[in-house]
Short mmCIF file of C-alpha atoms and ligand atoms in Angstrom, two decimals:
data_model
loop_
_atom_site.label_atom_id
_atom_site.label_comp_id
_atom_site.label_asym_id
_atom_site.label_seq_id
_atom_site.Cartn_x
_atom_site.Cartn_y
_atom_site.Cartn_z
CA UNK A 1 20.20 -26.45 -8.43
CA UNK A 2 16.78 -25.20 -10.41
CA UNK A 3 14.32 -23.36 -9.98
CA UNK A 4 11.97 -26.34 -9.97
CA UNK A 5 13.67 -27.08 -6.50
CA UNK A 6 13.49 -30.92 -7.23
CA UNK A 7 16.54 -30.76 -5.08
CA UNK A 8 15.36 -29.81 -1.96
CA UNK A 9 11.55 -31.17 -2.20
CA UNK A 10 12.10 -34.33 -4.53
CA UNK A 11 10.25 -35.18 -7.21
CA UNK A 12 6.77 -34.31 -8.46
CA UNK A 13 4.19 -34.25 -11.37
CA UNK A 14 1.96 -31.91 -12.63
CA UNK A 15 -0.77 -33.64 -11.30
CA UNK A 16 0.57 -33.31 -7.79
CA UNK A 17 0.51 -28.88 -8.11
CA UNK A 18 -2.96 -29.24 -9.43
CA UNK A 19 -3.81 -31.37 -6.83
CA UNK A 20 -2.14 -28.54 -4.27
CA UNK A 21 -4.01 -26.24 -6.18
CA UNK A 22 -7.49 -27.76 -6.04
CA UNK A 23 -6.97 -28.19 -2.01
CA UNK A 24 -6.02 -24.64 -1.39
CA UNK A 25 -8.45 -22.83 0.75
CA UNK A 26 -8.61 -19.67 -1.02
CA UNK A 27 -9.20 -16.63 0.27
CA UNK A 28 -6.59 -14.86 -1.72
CA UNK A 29 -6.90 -11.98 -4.01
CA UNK A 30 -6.44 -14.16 -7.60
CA UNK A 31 -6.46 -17.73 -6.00
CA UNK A 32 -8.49 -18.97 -8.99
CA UNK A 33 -5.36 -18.26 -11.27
CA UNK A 34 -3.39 -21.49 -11.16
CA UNK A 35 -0.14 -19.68 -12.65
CA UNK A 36 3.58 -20.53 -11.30
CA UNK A 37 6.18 -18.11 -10.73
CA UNK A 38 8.93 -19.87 -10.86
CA UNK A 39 12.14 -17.03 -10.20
CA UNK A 40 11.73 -13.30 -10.50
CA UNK A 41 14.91 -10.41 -10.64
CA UNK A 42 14.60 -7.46 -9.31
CA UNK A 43 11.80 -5.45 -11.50
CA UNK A 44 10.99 -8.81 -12.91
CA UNK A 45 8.90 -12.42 -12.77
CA UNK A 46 8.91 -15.20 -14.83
CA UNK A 47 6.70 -17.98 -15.37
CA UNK A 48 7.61 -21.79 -15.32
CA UNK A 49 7.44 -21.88 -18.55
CA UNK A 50 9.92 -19.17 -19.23
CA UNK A 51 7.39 -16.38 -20.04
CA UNK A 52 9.11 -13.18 -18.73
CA UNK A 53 6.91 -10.29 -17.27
CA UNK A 54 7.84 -6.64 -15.77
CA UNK A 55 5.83 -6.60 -12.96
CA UNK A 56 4.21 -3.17 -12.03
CA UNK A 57 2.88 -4.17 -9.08
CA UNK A 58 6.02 -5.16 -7.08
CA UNK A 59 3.98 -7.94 -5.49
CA UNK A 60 1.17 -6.48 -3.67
CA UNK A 61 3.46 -2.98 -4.01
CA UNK A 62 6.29 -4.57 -1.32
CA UNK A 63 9.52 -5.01 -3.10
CA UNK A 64 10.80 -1.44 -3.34
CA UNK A 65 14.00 -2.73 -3.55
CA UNK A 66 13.23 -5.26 -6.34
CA UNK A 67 12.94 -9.03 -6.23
CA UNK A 68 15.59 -11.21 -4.59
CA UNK A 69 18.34 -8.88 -4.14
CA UNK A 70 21.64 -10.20 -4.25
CA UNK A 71 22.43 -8.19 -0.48
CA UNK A 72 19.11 -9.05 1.54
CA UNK A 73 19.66 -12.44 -0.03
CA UNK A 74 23.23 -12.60 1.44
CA UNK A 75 22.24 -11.13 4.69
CA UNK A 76 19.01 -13.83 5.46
CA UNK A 77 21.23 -16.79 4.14
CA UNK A 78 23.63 -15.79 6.51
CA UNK A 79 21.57 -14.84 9.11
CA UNK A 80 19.20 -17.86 9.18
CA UNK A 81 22.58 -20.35 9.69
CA UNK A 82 22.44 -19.05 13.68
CA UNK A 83 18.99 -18.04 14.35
CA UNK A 84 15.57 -18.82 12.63
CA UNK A 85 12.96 -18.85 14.78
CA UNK A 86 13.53 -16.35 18.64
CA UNK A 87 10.58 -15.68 20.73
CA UNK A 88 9.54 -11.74 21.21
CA UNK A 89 11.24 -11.55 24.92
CA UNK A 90 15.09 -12.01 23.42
CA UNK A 91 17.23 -9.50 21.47
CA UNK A 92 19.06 -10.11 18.58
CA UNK A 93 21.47 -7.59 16.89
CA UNK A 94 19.63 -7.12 13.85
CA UNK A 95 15.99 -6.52 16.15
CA UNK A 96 17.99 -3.91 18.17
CA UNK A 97 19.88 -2.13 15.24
CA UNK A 98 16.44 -1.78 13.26
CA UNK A 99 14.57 -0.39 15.87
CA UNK A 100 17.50 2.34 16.32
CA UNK A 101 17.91 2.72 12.52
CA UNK A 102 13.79 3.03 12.01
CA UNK A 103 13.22 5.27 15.41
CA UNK A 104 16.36 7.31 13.66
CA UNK A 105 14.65 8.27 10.47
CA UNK A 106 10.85 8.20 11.32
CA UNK A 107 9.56 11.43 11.11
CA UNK A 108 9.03 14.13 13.82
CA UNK A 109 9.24 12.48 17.66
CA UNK A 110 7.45 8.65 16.29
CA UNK A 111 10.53 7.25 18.49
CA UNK A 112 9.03 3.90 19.74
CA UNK A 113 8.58 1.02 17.27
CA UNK A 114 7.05 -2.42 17.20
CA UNK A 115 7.11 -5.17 15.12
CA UNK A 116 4.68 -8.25 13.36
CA UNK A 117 4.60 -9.67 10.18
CA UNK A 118 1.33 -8.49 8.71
CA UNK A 119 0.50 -4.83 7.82
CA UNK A 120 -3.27 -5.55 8.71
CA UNK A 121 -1.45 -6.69 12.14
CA UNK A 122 0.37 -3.66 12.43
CA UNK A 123 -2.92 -1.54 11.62
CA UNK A 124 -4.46 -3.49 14.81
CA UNK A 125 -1.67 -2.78 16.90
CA UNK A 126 -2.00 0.59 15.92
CA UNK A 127 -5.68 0.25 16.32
CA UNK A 128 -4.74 -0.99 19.98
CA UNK A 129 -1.95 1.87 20.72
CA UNK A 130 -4.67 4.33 20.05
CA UNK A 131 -7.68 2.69 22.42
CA UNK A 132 -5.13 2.29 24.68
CA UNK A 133 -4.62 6.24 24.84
CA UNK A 134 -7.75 7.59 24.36
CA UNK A 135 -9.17 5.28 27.07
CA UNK A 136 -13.11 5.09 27.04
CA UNK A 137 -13.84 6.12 24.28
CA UNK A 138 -15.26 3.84 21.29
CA UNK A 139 -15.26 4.75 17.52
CA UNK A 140 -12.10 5.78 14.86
CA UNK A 141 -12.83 7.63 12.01
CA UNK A 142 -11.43 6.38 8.58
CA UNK A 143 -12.07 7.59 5.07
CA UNK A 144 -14.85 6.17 2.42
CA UNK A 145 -12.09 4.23 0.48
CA UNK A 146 -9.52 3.72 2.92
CA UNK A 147 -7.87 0.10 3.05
CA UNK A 148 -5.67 -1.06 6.24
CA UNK A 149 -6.36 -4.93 5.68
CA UNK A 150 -8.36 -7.86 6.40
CA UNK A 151 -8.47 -8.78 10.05
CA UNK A 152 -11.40 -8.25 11.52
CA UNK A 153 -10.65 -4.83 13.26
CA UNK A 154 -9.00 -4.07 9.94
CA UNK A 155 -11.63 -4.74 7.73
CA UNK A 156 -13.85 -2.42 9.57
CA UNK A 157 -11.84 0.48 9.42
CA UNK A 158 -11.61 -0.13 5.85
CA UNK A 159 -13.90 0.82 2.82
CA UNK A 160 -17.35 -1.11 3.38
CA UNK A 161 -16.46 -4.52 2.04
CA UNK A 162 -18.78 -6.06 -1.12
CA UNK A 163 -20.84 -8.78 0.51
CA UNK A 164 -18.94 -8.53 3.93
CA UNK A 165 -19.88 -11.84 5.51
CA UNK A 166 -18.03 -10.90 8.82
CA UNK A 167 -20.06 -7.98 9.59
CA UNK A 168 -21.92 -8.74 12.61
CA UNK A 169 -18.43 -8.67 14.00
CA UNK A 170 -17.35 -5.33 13.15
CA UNK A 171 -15.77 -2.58 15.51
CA UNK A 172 -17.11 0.61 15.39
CA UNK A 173 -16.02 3.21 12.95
CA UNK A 174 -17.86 6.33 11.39
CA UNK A 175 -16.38 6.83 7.63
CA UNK A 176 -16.18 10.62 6.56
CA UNK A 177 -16.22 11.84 2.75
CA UNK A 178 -12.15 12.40 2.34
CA UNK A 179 -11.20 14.59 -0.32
CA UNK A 180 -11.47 13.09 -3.96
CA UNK A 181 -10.80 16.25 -6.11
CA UNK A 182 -11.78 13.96 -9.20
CA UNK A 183 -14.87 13.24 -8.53
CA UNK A 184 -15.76 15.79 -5.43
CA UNK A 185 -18.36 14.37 -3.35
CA UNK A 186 -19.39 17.92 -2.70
CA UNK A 187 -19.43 18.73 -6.01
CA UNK A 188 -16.59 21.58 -5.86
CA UNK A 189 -14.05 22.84 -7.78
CA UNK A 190 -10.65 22.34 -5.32
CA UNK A 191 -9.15 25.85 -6.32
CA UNK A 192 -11.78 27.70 -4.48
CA UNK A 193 -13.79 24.72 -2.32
CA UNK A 194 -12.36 25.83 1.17
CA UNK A 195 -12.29 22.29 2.27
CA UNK A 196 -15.72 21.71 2.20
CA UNK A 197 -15.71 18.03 2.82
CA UNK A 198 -13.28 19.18 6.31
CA UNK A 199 -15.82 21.31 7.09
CA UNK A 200 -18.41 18.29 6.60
CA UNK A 201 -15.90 16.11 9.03
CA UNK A 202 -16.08 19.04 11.81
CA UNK A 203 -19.91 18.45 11.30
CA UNK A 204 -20.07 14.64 11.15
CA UNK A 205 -17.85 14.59 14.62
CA UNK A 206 -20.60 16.89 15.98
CA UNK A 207 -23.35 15.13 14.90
CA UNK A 208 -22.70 11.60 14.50
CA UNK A 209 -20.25 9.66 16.57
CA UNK A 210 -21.78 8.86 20.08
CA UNK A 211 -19.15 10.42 22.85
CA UNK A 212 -15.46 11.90 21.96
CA UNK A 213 -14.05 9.53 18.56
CA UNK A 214 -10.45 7.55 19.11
CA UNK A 215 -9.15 9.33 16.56
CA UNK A 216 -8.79 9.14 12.51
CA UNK A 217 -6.95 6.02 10.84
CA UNK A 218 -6.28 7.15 7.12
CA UNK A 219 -4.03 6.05 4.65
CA UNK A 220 -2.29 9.42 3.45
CA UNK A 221 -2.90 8.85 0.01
CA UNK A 222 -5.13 5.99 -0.51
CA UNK A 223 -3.75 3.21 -2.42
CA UNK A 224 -6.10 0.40 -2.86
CA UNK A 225 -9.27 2.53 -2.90
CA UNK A 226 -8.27 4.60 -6.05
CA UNK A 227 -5.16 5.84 -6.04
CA UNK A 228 -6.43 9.01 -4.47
CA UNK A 229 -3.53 11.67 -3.61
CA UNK A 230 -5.01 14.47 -1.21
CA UNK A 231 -4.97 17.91 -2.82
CA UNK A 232 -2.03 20.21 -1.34
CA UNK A 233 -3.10 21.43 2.52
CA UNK A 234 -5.84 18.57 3.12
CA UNK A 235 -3.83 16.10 5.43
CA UNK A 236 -2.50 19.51 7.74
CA UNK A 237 -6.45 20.06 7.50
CA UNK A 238 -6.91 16.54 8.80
CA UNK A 239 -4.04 16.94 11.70
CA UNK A 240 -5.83 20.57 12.24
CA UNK A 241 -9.24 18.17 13.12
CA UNK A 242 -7.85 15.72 15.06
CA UNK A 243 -6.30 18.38 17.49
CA UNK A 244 -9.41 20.81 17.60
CA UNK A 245 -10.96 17.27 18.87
CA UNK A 246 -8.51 16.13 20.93
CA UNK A 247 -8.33 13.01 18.95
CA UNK A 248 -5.29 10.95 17.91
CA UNK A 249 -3.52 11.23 13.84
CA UNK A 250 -3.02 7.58 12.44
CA UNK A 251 -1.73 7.12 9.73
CA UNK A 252 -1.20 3.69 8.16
CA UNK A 253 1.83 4.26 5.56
CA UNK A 254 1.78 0.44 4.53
CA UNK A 255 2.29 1.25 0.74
CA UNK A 256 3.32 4.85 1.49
CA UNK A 257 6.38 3.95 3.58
CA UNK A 258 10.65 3.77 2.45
CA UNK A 259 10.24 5.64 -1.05
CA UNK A 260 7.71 4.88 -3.03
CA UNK A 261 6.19 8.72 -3.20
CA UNK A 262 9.90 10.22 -3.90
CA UNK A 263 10.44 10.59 0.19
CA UNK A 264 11.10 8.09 2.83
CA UNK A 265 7.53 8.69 4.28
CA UNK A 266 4.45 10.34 3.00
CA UNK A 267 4.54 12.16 6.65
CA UNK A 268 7.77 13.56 5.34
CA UNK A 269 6.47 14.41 2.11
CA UNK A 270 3.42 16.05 2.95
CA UNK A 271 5.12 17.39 6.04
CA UNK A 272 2.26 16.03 8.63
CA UNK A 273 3.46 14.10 11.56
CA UNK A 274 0.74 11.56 12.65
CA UNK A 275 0.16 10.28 16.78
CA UNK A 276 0.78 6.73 15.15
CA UNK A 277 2.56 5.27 11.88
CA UNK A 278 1.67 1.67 10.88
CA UNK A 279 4.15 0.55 8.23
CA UNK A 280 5.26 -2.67 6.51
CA UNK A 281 5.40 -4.31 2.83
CA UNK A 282 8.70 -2.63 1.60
CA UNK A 283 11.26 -2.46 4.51
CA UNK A 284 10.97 -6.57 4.22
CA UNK A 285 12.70 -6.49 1.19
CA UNK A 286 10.73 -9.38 0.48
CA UNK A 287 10.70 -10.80 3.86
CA UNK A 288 7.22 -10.48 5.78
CA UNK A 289 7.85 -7.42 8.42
CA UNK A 290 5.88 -5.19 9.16
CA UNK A 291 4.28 -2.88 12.67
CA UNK A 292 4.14 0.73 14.18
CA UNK A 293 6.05 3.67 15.18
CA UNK A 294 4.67 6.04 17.62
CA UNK A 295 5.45 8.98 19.65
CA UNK A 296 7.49 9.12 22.25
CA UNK A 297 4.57 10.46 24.99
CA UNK A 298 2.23 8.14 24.43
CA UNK A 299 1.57 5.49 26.55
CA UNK A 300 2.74 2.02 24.81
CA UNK A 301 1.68 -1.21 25.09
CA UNK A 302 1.94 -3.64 27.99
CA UNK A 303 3.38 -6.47 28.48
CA UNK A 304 1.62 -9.58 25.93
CA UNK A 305 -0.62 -6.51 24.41
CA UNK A 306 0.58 -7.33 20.85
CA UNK A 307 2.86 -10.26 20.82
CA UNK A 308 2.88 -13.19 18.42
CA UNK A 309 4.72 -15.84 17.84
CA UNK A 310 6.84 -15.15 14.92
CA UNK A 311 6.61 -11.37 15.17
CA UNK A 312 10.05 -11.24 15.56
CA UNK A 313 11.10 -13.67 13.08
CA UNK A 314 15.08 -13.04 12.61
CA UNK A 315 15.40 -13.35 8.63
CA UNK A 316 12.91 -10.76 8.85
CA UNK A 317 14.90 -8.75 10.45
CA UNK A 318 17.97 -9.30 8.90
CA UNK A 319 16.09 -8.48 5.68
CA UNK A 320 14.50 -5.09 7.04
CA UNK A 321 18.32 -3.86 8.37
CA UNK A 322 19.92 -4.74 4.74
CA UNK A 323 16.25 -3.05 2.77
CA UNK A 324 16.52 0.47 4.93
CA UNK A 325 20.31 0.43 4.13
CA UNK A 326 19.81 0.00 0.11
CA UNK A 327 16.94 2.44 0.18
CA UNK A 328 19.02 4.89 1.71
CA UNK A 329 22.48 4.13 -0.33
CA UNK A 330 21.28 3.63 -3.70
CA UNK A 331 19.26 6.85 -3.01
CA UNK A 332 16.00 5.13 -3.83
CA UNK A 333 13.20 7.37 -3.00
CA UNK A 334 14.99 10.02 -4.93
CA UNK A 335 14.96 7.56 -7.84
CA UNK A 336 10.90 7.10 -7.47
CA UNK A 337 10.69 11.01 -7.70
CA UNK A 338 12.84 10.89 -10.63
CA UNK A 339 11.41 8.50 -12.94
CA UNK A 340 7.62 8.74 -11.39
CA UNK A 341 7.66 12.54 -12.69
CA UNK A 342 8.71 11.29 -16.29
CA UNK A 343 6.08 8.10 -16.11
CA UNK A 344 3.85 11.23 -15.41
CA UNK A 345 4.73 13.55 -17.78
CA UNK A 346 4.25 10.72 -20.57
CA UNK A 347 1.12 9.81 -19.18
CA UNK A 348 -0.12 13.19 -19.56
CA UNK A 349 1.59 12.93 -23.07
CA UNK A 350 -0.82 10.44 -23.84
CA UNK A 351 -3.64 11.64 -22.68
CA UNK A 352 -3.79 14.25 -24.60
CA UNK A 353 -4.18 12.09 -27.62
CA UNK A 354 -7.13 9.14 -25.80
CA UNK A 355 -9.99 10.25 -24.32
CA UNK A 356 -9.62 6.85 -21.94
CA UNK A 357 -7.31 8.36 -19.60
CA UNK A 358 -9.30 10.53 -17.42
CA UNK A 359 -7.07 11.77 -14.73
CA UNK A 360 -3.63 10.84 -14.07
CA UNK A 361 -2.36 10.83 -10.02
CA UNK A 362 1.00 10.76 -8.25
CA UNK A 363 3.54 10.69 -6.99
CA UNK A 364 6.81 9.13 -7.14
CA UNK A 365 6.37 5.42 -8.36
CA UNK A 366 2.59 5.53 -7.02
CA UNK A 367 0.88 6.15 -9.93
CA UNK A 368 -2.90 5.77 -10.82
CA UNK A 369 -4.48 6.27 -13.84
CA UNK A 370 -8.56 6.63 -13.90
CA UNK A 371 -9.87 5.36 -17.11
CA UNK A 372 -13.11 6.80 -18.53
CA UNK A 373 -15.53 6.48 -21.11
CA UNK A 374 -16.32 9.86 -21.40
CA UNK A 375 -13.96 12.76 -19.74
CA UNK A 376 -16.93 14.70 -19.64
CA UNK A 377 -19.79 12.81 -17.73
CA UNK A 378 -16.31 10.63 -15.90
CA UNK A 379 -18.03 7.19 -16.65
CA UNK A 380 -15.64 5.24 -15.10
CA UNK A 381 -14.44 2.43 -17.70
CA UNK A 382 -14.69 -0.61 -15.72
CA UNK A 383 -14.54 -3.29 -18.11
CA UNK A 384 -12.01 -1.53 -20.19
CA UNK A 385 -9.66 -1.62 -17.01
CA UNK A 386 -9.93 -5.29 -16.78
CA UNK A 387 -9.23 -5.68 -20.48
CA UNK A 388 -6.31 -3.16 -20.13
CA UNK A 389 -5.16 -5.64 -17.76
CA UNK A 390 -5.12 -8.91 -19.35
CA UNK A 391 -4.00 -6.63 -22.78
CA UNK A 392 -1.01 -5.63 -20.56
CA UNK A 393 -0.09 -8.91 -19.50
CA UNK A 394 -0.29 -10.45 -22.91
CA UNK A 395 2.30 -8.03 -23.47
CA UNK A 396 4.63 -8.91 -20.49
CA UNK A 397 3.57 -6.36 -18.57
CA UNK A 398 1.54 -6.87 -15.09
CA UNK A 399 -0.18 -3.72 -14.04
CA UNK A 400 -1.99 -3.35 -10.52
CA UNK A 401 -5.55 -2.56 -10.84
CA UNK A 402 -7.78 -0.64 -7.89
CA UNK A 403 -11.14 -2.99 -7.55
CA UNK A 404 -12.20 -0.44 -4.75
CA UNK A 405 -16.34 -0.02 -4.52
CA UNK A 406 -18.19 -0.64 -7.45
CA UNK A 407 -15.16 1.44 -9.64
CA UNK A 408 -12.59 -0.51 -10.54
CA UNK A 409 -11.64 1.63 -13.27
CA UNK A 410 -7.88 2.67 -12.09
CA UNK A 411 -4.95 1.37 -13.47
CA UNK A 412 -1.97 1.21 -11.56
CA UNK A 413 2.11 1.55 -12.62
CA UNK A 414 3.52 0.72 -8.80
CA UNK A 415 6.84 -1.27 -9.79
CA UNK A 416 9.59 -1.55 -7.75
CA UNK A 417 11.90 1.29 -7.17
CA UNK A 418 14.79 -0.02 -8.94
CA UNK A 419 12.95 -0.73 -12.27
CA UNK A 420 15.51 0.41 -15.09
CA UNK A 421 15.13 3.25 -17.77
CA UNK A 422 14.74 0.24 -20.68
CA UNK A 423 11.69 -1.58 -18.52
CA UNK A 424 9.86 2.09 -18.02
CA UNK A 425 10.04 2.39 -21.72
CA UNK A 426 8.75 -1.01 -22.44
CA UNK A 427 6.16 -0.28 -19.52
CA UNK A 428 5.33 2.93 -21.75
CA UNK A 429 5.14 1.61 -25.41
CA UNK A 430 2.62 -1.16 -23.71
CA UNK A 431 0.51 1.20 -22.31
CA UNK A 432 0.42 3.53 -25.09
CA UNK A 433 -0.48 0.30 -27.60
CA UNK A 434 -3.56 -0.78 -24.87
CA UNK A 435 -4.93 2.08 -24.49
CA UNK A 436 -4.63 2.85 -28.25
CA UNK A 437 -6.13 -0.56 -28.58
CA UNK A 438 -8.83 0.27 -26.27
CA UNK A 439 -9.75 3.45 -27.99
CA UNK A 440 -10.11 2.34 -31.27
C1 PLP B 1 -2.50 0.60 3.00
C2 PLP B 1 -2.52 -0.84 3.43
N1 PLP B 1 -2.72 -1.13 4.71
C3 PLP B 1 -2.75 -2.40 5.14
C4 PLP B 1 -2.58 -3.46 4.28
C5 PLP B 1 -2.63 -4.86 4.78
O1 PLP B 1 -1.36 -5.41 4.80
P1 PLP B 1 -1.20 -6.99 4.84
O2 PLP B 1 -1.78 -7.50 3.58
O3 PLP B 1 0.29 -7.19 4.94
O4 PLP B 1 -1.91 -7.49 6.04
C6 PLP B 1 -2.37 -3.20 2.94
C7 PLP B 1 -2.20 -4.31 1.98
O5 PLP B 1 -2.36 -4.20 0.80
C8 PLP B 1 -2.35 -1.85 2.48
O6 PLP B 1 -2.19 -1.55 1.21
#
């Protein structure tokens, strides 16, 4: 058996993947880039050709548990020899043990949980959950650089997209300045600012959304737009809001979710309980699974309200009983802490030596690193980031990169949890001998 899987799908030519590739619709983040994965190992990908990279983005930030492990692997194989495909209606014993196991550790009383296979599907259900209970009323709230995905009710809710060619379709949704201690929109120093830009969100609800809002749908440290980590107090500020105004606390912990900030949940970490949870991308384990958690007193949804097809797709499943069971035994939110505070400390090693690294964020494994041209004036070093990238991968090392707004200058170390001490080291040198590169 190979990896070429000339077993299973017979046999091909070259000319028959670049044919696949050339009829591929696109639409993907880096569908231009005809590479081919051809096996990856837990913190690790390799190329057909045998090129072998460390891969610091764990695939869109989703395998927290590393690539193709051995006991989700076991689990699916075994699972998918009695059931593939079940419609939503029936039960199956790794469905039912989930939901107890996920109801069981989601923070505060988020007891009720549903599932899809898309986190920008379980944003809309969450989306739905919320309209549902604040009936009436018409606009969310969501922050300047939030992301929750690319559905259409998704997309709105998210930072304004670059040449959005779907926006005469848009819900509605009122963005707010979030906090950004970085680069303050207000212009304030955090140690004394009083939550300025809050006090700017009390005003903005006053003044600008027509009738009573939905409620606010915020990543609680936002990944995609910047790698933005809310100073200390901001997100009880943000729960503070949302019950002066009666409105409902969403939070979509796609990346945040199982470990990768050194707790199970950001909710947990920041200790903030929203109304609504979306989550997804880790607990799959590599499997697509993803969907919502909400509290208990809410009203839910109704019967065909957010049902697909596949949404309960056993291997999923399987894979999402196995993931929650190896986050929790080999203790791996503990490990992102762990080794995410000595990425960090290095970082900060290293920055006091290049002037390129302008700020440095957390925590755990969720680590962004601003680059600038000047630390003073905070030009953001765009094309330096994309340099840093390809420098990295030439290297055989893939970081993530934030290509939020008209920035793009963060560089991102998001690997999977399990990475070992010998890859962060190698992860280290490289970005020590880029940025040097890039400084000279
Ligand atoms: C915070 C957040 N929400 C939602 C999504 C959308 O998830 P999906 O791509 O699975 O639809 C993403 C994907 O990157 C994400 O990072």
């Amino acid at each position: 058996m190979g990896q070429d899987m000339r077993e299973f799908f017979g046999d091909y030519s070259e000319e028959d993947l670049l044919a696949g590739h050339e009829a591929f619709a696109g639409g993907g983040v880096s569908a231009t880039v005809p590479v081919i994965l051809a096996s990856q190992q837990a913190s690790t990908f390799t190329y057909l050709d045998g090129r072998e990279v460390i891969d610091c983005t764990a695939q869109n930030w989703s395998l927290a548990i590393g690539a193709c492990h051995p006991k989700v692997i076991a689990a699916v194989s075994e699972q998918i020899k009695y059931l593939t495909h079940v419609r939503t209606g029936f039960g199956t014993v790794a469905k039912l043990l989930l939901s107890k196991r996920l109801t069981d550790i989601a923070p505060g009383n988020l007891k009720k949980v549903s599932y899809c296979l898309h986190g920008s599907v379980a944003n809309e259900g969450a989306m739905k959950l919320a309209v549902l209970n604040k009936p009436g009323r018409k606009f969310f709230l969501a922050p300047w650089l939030g992301y929750s995905g690319r559905t259409l009710a998704t997309m709105a809710i998210t930072y304004p997209h670059p040449n959005n060619r779907f926006l005469h379709f848009m819900g509605n949704v009122v963005r707010f300045p979030h906090a950004y201690c970085y680069r303050c929109y207000f212009d304030r120093n955090p140690k004394d600012c009083g939550f300025e830009c809050v006090s700017f969100l009390r005003e903005l609800i006053e003044h600008s959304v027509d009738g009573e809002p939905i409620g606010i749908f915020m990543e609680p440290l936002q990944g995609s737009g910047g790698m933005i980590e809310y100073p200390e107090g901001y997100l009880r500020e943000i729960r503070k809001v949302c019950d002066d105004y009666d409105m409902l606390l969403i939070f979509d912990e796609i990346q945040t979710g199982f470990g990768r900030l050194g707790a199970m949940f950001a909710s947990d970490l920041y200790g903030v309980v929203p109304d609504i949870m979306s989550y997804g991308k880790a607990i799959g384990g590599g499997f697509p699974l993803a969907g919502t958690l909400h509290r208990d007193t809410l009203e839910g949804y109704g019967p065909g309200d957010h049902s697909f097809t596949f949404a309960h797709f056993p291997p999923s499943m399987a894979a999402g009983v196995v993931t929650l069971q190896i986050l929790q035994e080999e203790q791996l939110p503990q490990r992102a802490a762990r080794i995410g505070r000595y990425i960090t400390q290095r970082l900060h090693e290293m920055q006091d030596k290049y002037d390129l690294i302008g700020d440095i964020r957390g925590p755990g494994l969720m680590i962004g690193i601003e680059l600038v041209r000047d630390r003073k004036t905070k030009e953001p070093a765009i094309e330096e980031t994309d340099r840093f990238l390809d420098e990295g991968l030439k290297r055989g090392v893939l970081f993530g990169h934030s290509r939020y707004m008209s920035m793009g200058n963060v560089v991102k170390i998001k690997p999977p949890l399990v990475i070992t001490e010998a890859q962060v080291e190698r992860v280290l040198e490289v970005f020590e001998e880029v940025t040097a590169l890039l400084s000279a």
